[in-house]
Coordinates of C-alpha atoms in Angstrom, one line a residue:
M1 CA -17.2 -2.7 -24.5
S2 CA -16.2 0.3 -26.7
A3 CA -17.8 3.7 -27.2
H4 CA -17.0 6.8 -29.2
V5 CA -17.8 10.2 -27.7
T6 CA -17.4 13.7 -29.2
P7 CA -18.0 17.3 -28.1
E8 CA -21.1 19.1 -29.1
S9 CA -21.6 22.7 -29.1
S10 CA -37.0 17.4 -22.5
G11 CA -39.5 15.6 -23.9
L12 CA -40.6 14.0 -20.6
D13 CA -44.2 13.3 -21.6
G14 CA -43.2 10.5 -23.9
A15 CA -40.2 8.7 -25.2
A16 CA -40.3 9.0 -29.0
G17 CA -36.6 8.3 -29.4
G18 CA -34.5 9.4 -32.3
G19 CA -34.0 6.1 -34.1
P20 CA -31.0 3.7 -34.1
E21 CA -28.6 6.3 -35.3
E22 CA -29.5 9.1 -32.8
P23 CA -26.5 10.4 -30.9
V24 CA -27.0 10.5 -27.1
A25 CA -26.0 13.5 -25.1
I26 CA -24.6 13.5 -21.6
V27 CA -26.4 16.4 -20.0
G28 CA -25.5 15.9 -16.3
L29 CA -23.1 13.9 -14.2
A30 CA -22.0 13.3 -10.7
C31 CA -19.2 11.2 -9.1
R32 CA -17.6 10.3 -5.8
L33 CA -14.1 9.0 -6.5
P34 CA -10.9 8.6 -4.5
G35 CA -9.6 12.1 -3.7
A36 CA -12.6 13.6 -5.5
A37 CA -16.0 14.2 -3.8
D38 CA -17.5 15.7 -7.0
P39 CA -16.7 16.3 -10.7
A40 CA -14.9 19.7 -9.9
A41 CA -12.6 17.9 -7.4
L42 CA -11.9 15.2 -9.9
W43 CA -11.0 17.7 -12.5
S44 CA -8.7 19.4 -10.1
L45 CA -7.1 16.1 -9.1
L46 CA -6.5 15.2 -12.8
C47 CA -5.1 18.5 -13.8
G48 CA -2.8 18.6 -10.8
G49 CA -1.4 15.2 -11.5
G50 CA -2.9 13.9 -8.2
D51 CA -2.4 10.4 -7.0
A52 CA -5.4 9.3 -4.7
V53 CA -4.0 5.9 -3.9
T54 CA -3.2 5.5 -0.2
D55 CA -2.7 2.8 2.4
V56 CA -5.9 1.1 3.5
P57 CA -7.7 3.3 6.0
A58 CA -7.7 2.0 9.6
D59 CA -11.5 2.0 9.7
R60 CA -11.7 -0.5 6.8
W61 CA -9.6 -3.5 7.7
D62 CA -6.5 -4.5 9.6
T63 CA -3.7 -5.2 7.1
S64 CA -1.4 -6.9 9.6
G65 CA -0.3 -10.2 8.1
L66 CA -2.0 -9.6 4.8
P67 CA -0.2 -9.8 1.4
V68 CA 1.4 -6.4 0.5
E69 CA -0.9 -6.3 -2.6
T70 CA -3.9 -5.8 -0.4
T71 CA -2.6 -2.9 1.7
R72 CA -3.1 -0.1 -0.7
G73 CA -6.0 1.3 -2.8
G74 CA -8.1 4.2 -3.8
F75 CA -10.7 4.9 -1.1
L76 CA -13.6 7.2 -0.4
D77 CA -14.1 9.0 2.9
Q78 CA -17.1 8.2 5.1
V79 CA -18.8 5.6 3.1
D80 CA -20.8 4.8 6.2
Q81 CA -22.5 8.3 6.1
F82 CA -26.0 8.6 4.6
D83 CA -28.9 11.1 5.1
S84 CA -31.6 8.4 5.1
A85 CA -34.4 10.9 6.1
F86 CA -33.8 12.9 2.9
F87 CA -34.8 9.8 0.9
G88 CA -37.6 8.8 3.3
I89 CA -35.8 5.7 4.5
S90 CA -35.8 4.7 8.2
P91 CA -32.5 4.5 10.1
R92 CA -33.3 0.8 10.7
E93 CA -33.6 0.1 7.0
A94 CA -30.6 2.3 6.1
A95 CA -28.3 0.4 8.4
V96 CA -28.9 -2.8 6.4
M97 CA -28.7 -1.2 3.0
D98 CA -25.6 -1.9 1.0
P99 CA -23.6 1.4 1.0
Q100 CA -23.5 1.0 -2.8
Q101 CA -27.3 1.6 -2.8
R102 CA -27.0 4.6 -0.6
L103 CA -24.2 6.1 -2.7
M104 CA -26.0 5.6 -6.0
L105 CA -29.1 7.3 -4.6
E106 CA -27.1 10.3 -3.7
L107 CA -25.2 10.4 -7.0
S108 CA -28.4 10.0 -9.1
W109 CA -29.9 13.0 -7.3
E110 CA -26.7 15.0 -7.8
A111 CA -26.5 14.1 -11.5
L112 CA -30.1 15.3 -12.1
E113 CA -29.3 18.5 -10.3
D114 CA -26.3 19.0 -12.5
A115 CA -28.6 18.5 -15.5
A116 CA -31.0 21.2 -14.1
I117 CA -33.7 18.5 -13.9
V118 CA -36.0 18.6 -10.8
P119 CA -36.1 15.0 -9.6
S120 CA -39.8 15.3 -8.6
A121 CA -40.6 16.2 -12.2
L122 CA -39.7 12.7 -13.3
D123 CA -42.3 10.9 -11.1
G124 CA -44.3 8.5 -13.4
R125 CA -42.1 9.3 -16.4
P126 CA -40.3 6.8 -18.7
V127 CA -36.9 7.3 -17.2
S128 CA -34.6 4.3 -17.1
V129 CA -31.8 3.3 -14.7
Y130 CA -28.9 1.1 -15.8
L131 CA -26.1 0.7 -13.3
G132 CA -23.0 -1.6 -13.3
A133 CA -22.0 -3.3 -10.0
I134 CA -20.1 -6.6 -9.3
A135 CA -19.1 -6.2 -5.6
D136 CA -21.1 -7.6 -2.7
D137 CA -18.7 -6.7 0.2
Y138 CA -21.5 -5.5 2.5
A139 CA -23.4 -8.7 2.1
R140 CA -20.3 -10.6 3.1
L141 CA -19.8 -8.3 6.1
L142 CA -23.4 -8.7 7.4
Q143 CA -23.3 -12.5 6.8
S144 CA -20.2 -12.7 9.0
Y145 CA -22.5 -11.8 12.0
G146 CA -24.6 -14.9 11.4
R147 CA -28.3 -14.7 12.4
A148 CA -27.7 -11.4 14.2
G149 CA -26.9 -9.8 10.8
I150 CA -30.3 -10.7 9.3
T151 CA -33.3 -8.4 9.6
Q152 CA -36.6 -7.8 7.7
H153 CA -34.7 -5.4 5.4
S154 CA -31.9 -7.8 4.5
S155 CA -33.4 -9.3 1.4
T156 CA -33.6 -5.8 -0.3
G157 CA -30.7 -4.3 1.5
I158 CA -28.0 -6.6 0.2
N159 CA -29.4 -7.5 -3.1
R160 CA -27.3 -6.0 -5.9
G161 CA -30.3 -5.9 -8.3
I162 CA -31.9 -3.4 -5.9
I163 CA -29.1 -0.8 -6.5
A164 CA -30.9 0.4 -9.7
N165 CA -34.4 -0.5 -8.5
R166 CA -34.0 1.6 -5.3
I167 CA -33.4 4.7 -7.5
S168 CA -36.4 4.0 -9.7
Y169 CA -38.6 3.5 -6.6
A170 CA -37.3 6.6 -4.8
L171 CA -37.9 8.9 -7.8
G172 CA -41.0 7.1 -9.2
L173 CA -39.3 6.3 -12.5
T174 CA -41.2 3.9 -14.8
G175 CA -38.6 3.0 -17.4
P176 CA -36.4 -0.1 -17.3
S177 CA -34.4 -0.5 -14.2
L178 CA -31.6 -3.0 -13.8
T179 CA -28.2 -3.6 -12.3
V180 CA -25.6 -5.0 -14.8
D181 CA -22.9 -7.5 -13.9
A182 CA -20.6 -7.8 -16.9
A183 CA -17.4 -8.1 -14.8
Q184 CA -15.1 -5.1 -15.4
A185 CA -17.1 -3.9 -18.4
S186 CA -20.3 -3.5 -16.2
S187 CA -20.6 0.2 -16.1
L188 CA -19.9 0.8 -19.8
V189 CA -22.3 -2.0 -20.8
A190 CA -24.8 -0.2 -18.6
V191 CA -24.2 3.0 -20.6
Q192 CA -24.6 1.1 -23.9
L193 CA -27.9 -0.4 -22.7
A194 CA -29.1 3.0 -21.6
C195 CA -28.3 4.5 -25.0
E196 CA -30.1 1.6 -26.8
S197 CA -33.2 2.2 -24.6
L198 CA -33.2 5.9 -25.6
R199 CA -32.8 5.1 -29.3
R200 CA -35.6 2.6 -29.2
G201 CA -37.9 5.2 -27.7
E202 CA -38.3 3.1 -24.6
S203 CA -37.0 5.9 -22.3
A204 CA -37.0 9.7 -22.6
I205 CA -34.1 10.1 -20.1
A206 CA -31.7 7.5 -18.7
L207 CA -29.5 7.4 -15.7
A208 CA -26.4 5.2 -16.2
G209 CA -23.3 4.5 -14.2
G210 CA -21.6 2.1 -11.9
V211 CA -20.4 1.7 -8.3
N212 CA -17.7 -0.3 -6.5
L213 CA -17.0 -0.2 -2.8
M214 CA -14.3 -2.1 -0.9
I215 CA -15.5 -2.9 2.6
V216 CA -14.0 -6.2 3.6
P217 CA -10.5 -7.6 2.8
S218 CA -11.6 -10.9 1.4
A219 CA -12.4 -9.5 -2.1
S220 CA -8.9 -8.0 -2.3
L221 CA -7.4 -11.3 -1.1
V222 CA -9.2 -13.2 -3.8
V223 CA -7.9 -10.8 -6.5
A224 CA -4.4 -11.0 -5.0
E225 CA -4.4 -14.8 -5.0
F226 CA -5.4 -14.7 -8.6
G227 CA -2.3 -12.7 -9.3
A228 CA -3.9 -9.5 -10.7
L229 CA -2.8 -7.0 -8.0
S230 CA 0.4 -4.9 -8.2
P231 CA 2.8 -5.3 -5.2
D232 CA 3.8 -1.7 -5.8
G233 CA 0.2 -0.5 -5.3
R234 CA 0.2 1.3 -8.6
C235 CA -1.3 1.0 -12.1
Y236 CA 1.6 1.2 -14.5
T237 CA -0.6 1.6 -17.6
F238 CA 1.2 0.7 -20.8
D239 CA 4.5 1.0 -18.9
A240 CA 7.3 -1.5 -18.9
R241 CA 7.0 -1.8 -15.1
A242 CA 3.4 -3.1 -15.4
N243 CA 2.9 -5.8 -12.7
G244 CA -0.8 -5.7 -11.9
Y245 CA -3.4 -3.1 -10.8
V246 CA -4.3 -1.4 -7.5
R247 CA -8.0 -1.6 -6.5
G248 CA -10.1 1.5 -6.2
E249 CA -13.7 2.4 -5.2
G250 CA -16.3 4.9 -5.9
G251 CA -19.2 5.6 -8.2
A252 CA -20.5 7.9 -10.9
V253 CA -23.8 8.5 -12.8
V254 CA -24.4 10.3 -16.1
V255 CA -27.8 11.7 -17.2
L256 CA -28.5 10.8 -20.9
K257 CA -30.9 12.2 -23.4
P258 CA -31.3 11.9 -27.2
L259 CA -29.2 14.7 -28.6
S260 CA -32.2 16.2 -30.5
A261 CA -34.2 16.4 -27.3
A262 CA -31.3 17.9 -25.3
L263 CA -30.8 20.6 -27.9
A264 CA -34.5 21.3 -28.1
D265 CA -34.7 21.6 -24.3
G266 CA -31.6 23.9 -24.2
D267 CA -29.7 21.4 -22.0
P268 CA -26.0 22.0 -21.3
V269 CA -24.2 19.1 -23.2
Y270 CA -20.9 17.7 -21.9
C271 CA -20.4 15.5 -24.9
V272 CA -22.1 13.1 -27.3
I273 CA -22.0 9.3 -27.4
R274 CA -22.3 8.6 -31.1
G275 CA -22.1 4.8 -30.9
G276 CA -20.9 1.8 -29.1
A277 CA -20.6 -2.0 -29.2
V278 CA -20.4 -5.0 -26.9
N279 CA -19.0 -8.4 -27.6
N280 CA -17.2 -11.3 -26.0
D281 CA -13.8 -12.8 -26.8
G282 CA -15.2 -16.3 -27.2
A283 CA -12.8 -19.2 -26.7
G284 CA -9.1 -18.3 -26.1
D285 CA -6.0 -19.3 -24.3
S286 CA -7.9 -19.2 -21.0
L287 CA -11.1 -17.9 -19.4
T288 CA -9.5 -14.6 -18.4
T289 CA -6.9 -14.1 -21.1
P290 CA -8.0 -11.2 -23.4
S291 CA -8.2 -11.7 -27.1
Q292 CA -6.7 -9.2 -29.6
A293 CA -9.0 -10.3 -32.3
G294 CA -12.0 -9.8 -30.0
Q295 CA -10.9 -6.3 -29.0
E296 CA -10.2 -5.3 -32.6
E297 CA -13.7 -6.5 -33.6
V298 CA -15.5 -4.5 -30.9
L299 CA -13.5 -1.4 -31.8
R300 CA -14.4 -1.7 -35.5
R301 CA -18.1 -2.3 -34.7
A302 CA -18.2 0.7 -32.3
Y303 CA -16.7 3.1 -34.8
A304 CA -18.9 1.8 -37.6
Q305 CA -22.0 2.2 -35.5
A306 CA -20.9 5.7 -34.6
G307 CA -20.1 6.6 -38.2
V308 CA -16.5 7.6 -37.3
D309 CA -13.5 6.9 -39.5
P310 CA -10.9 5.3 -37.1
P311 CA -8.0 7.4 -38.2
A312 CA -10.0 10.5 -37.2
V313 CA -9.9 9.4 -33.5
Q314 CA -7.7 11.7 -31.4
Y315 CA -7.8 10.1 -27.9
V316 CA -8.6 6.8 -26.3
E317 CA -9.3 6.4 -22.6
L318 CA -7.8 3.0 -22.0
H319 CA -8.9 0.1 -20.0
G320 CA -5.2 0.0 -19.1
T321 CA -5.1 -2.0 -16.0
G322 CA -1.4 -2.2 -16.0
T323 CA -1.2 -6.0 -16.2
R324 CA 1.5 -7.9 -18.2
R325 CA -1.1 -9.8 -20.2
G326 CA -3.8 -7.2 -20.7
D327 CA -1.9 -4.1 -21.7
P328 CA 0.0 -5.6 -24.6
V329 CA -3.2 -7.1 -26.1
E330 CA -5.0 -3.7 -25.7
A331 CA -2.1 -1.8 -27.3
A332 CA -1.9 -4.2 -30.2
A333 CA -5.6 -4.1 -30.9
L334 CA -5.6 -0.3 -30.8
G335 CA -2.6 -0.2 -33.1
A336 CA -4.4 -2.5 -35.6
V337 CA -7.6 -0.4 -35.7
L338 CA -6.5 3.1 -34.9
G339 CA -2.7 3.1 -35.5
R340 CA -1.0 5.7 -37.6
P341 CA 2.6 4.7 -38.1
G342 CA 4.9 7.6 -39.0
S343 CA 2.2 10.2 -38.3
A344 CA 3.3 13.5 -36.8
A345 CA 0.1 13.4 -34.6
P346 CA 0.1 9.9 -32.9
L347 CA -3.0 8.7 -31.2
Q348 CA -3.2 10.0 -27.6
V349 CA -4.0 7.5 -24.8
G350 CA -4.3 7.7 -21.1
S351 CA -6.0 6.1 -18.1
V352 CA -7.7 7.5 -15.0
K353 CA -6.7 4.3 -13.2
T354 CA -3.3 5.8 -12.7
N355 CA -4.9 8.5 -10.5
I356 CA -7.6 6.6 -8.6
G357 CA -7.0 2.9 -9.0
H358 CA -9.1 0.3 -10.9
L359 CA -12.7 0.5 -9.9
E360 CA -13.4 -2.8 -11.5
G361 CA -17.2 -2.9 -12.2
A362 CA -17.3 0.9 -12.1
S363 CA -14.0 1.5 -13.9
G364 CA -15.6 2.3 -17.2
I365 CA -17.8 5.1 -15.9
A366 CA -14.9 6.7 -14.2
G367 CA -13.1 6.9 -17.5
L368 CA -16.2 8.2 -19.3
V369 CA -16.6 11.0 -16.7
K370 CA -12.9 11.9 -17.2
V371 CA -13.4 12.2 -21.0
A372 CA -16.6 14.2 -20.5
L373 CA -14.9 16.7 -18.3
S374 CA -11.9 16.8 -20.7
L375 CA -14.3 17.7 -23.6
R376 CA -16.1 20.3 -21.4
H377 CA -12.8 21.9 -20.5
R378 CA -11.1 21.3 -23.8
R379 CA -8.0 19.9 -22.1
L380 CA -6.5 16.5 -21.8
P381 CA -4.8 15.9 -18.4
A382 CA -1.7 13.8 -18.3
S383 CA -1.8 10.3 -16.7
L384 CA 0.7 9.1 -14.1
N385 CA 3.2 6.3 -13.6
F386 CA 4.7 6.3 -17.1
A387 CA 8.4 6.2 -17.8
T388 CA 9.2 3.5 -20.4
P389 CA 6.5 2.1 -22.8
T390 CA 6.0 -1.6 -23.2
R391 CA 7.4 -3.1 -26.3
T392 CA 4.0 -3.4 -27.9
S393 CA 2.9 0.1 -27.1
R394 CA 6.1 1.7 -28.5
S395 CA 6.1 -0.4 -31.7
T396 CA 5.8 1.5 -35.0
R397 CA 2.8 -0.7 -35.8
S398 CA 0.8 0.6 -32.9
G399 CA 1.4 4.3 -33.8
C400 CA 0.2 5.3 -30.3
G401 CA 1.5 8.4 -28.5
C402 CA 1.3 8.8 -24.8
G403 CA -0.5 11.9 -23.4
W404 CA 1.2 11.4 -20.1
R405 CA 4.5 11.5 -18.3
P406 CA 6.2 10.3 -15.1
G407 CA 5.7 12.6 -12.2
L408 CA 3.0 15.2 -11.3
G409 CA 1.6 18.4 -12.6
P410 CA 0.7 20.0 -15.9
T411 CA 3.4 19.7 -18.6
P412 CA 3.8 20.4 -22.3
S413 CA 2.8 16.8 -23.0
E414 CA -0.7 17.6 -22.1
R415 CA -2.9 18.4 -25.0
C416 CA -5.6 21.0 -25.4
W417 CA -8.5 19.6 -27.4
P418 CA -8.4 20.7 -31.0
G419 CA -11.1 22.9 -32.5

């Protein structure tokens, strides 16, 4: 999944749309991420060079005897807390609801508030909800109790598809409502589907985002056994020390409107999504090995759809998991499409994963929120855990420059956004 966003200095009664080329504006957002309870806290964390990765909290799981790769991560505080009465949900039902449903209800409300949209005004309107989610930890936890863990609310409480449907029901939204599982691309695919719905005139407003919560150790054990986790508990994105990723949790939601409608309504605009593309690598070396050709193709399609000349791109928020196989492929694909060998202004790259860990199905929306905040503040925070570039990322063919440094805090390597 690839998208292009730019800065930009409510038609609720219908959903006329702006056509297939209509830019889409982000007019509101909300997030709950490791070390950051809201967007302001996230911006402070990023600008301060904060590292929110910690040891596994004692109230999650006992790490005794577990592989070292499963003992660290980016965690939220109090994921068990929820004001069920605010949303008209009984305590009995709330206890069986996946905390991912609860968190996304809260974040959707907060994102609409940030957009200065009264949620009750959306009742009965063509507003869509597209959310990425791949984790089912709470279902695993409840199933471990056997028959005692099953109640009349279990079928809806632990169904991932209900994460999006719950929001539509609570707010009375009549547009499309679905939870997207496209593995680690889930939340950005959700954003792309939301943009397409707006452009088709199917929706007047869209809520898009993703969520990932780590509640039981089994999911971390599975990823560790696969060999994807870093024994150091760090994401060394595009760094020679790359040895896997550290898991993270959280969620984020953006409020989307056609740019023409946002400007007509006087909405504050964080940034504009001009285009995007989705593809699959097809057959390759293995089921999970990324393809450079596939990544190049989706980049070219995204920039063509956005009407953007690739050499004009200034910054890329990387997938950048910090794996030995994935990072070199991503760097080579970026170099082939966006590289500028010998340029005095190399392409800037970075990854929020170095600050908060890899949110897997919600990782893309975390990066999108970081970019939206960077455009709003016209500043590009440095990433972490970088000392020596990988051979591919430092090659003259890639032409990529790193907008980061080892250590913490603002430095001259940070860039203010031009213009």
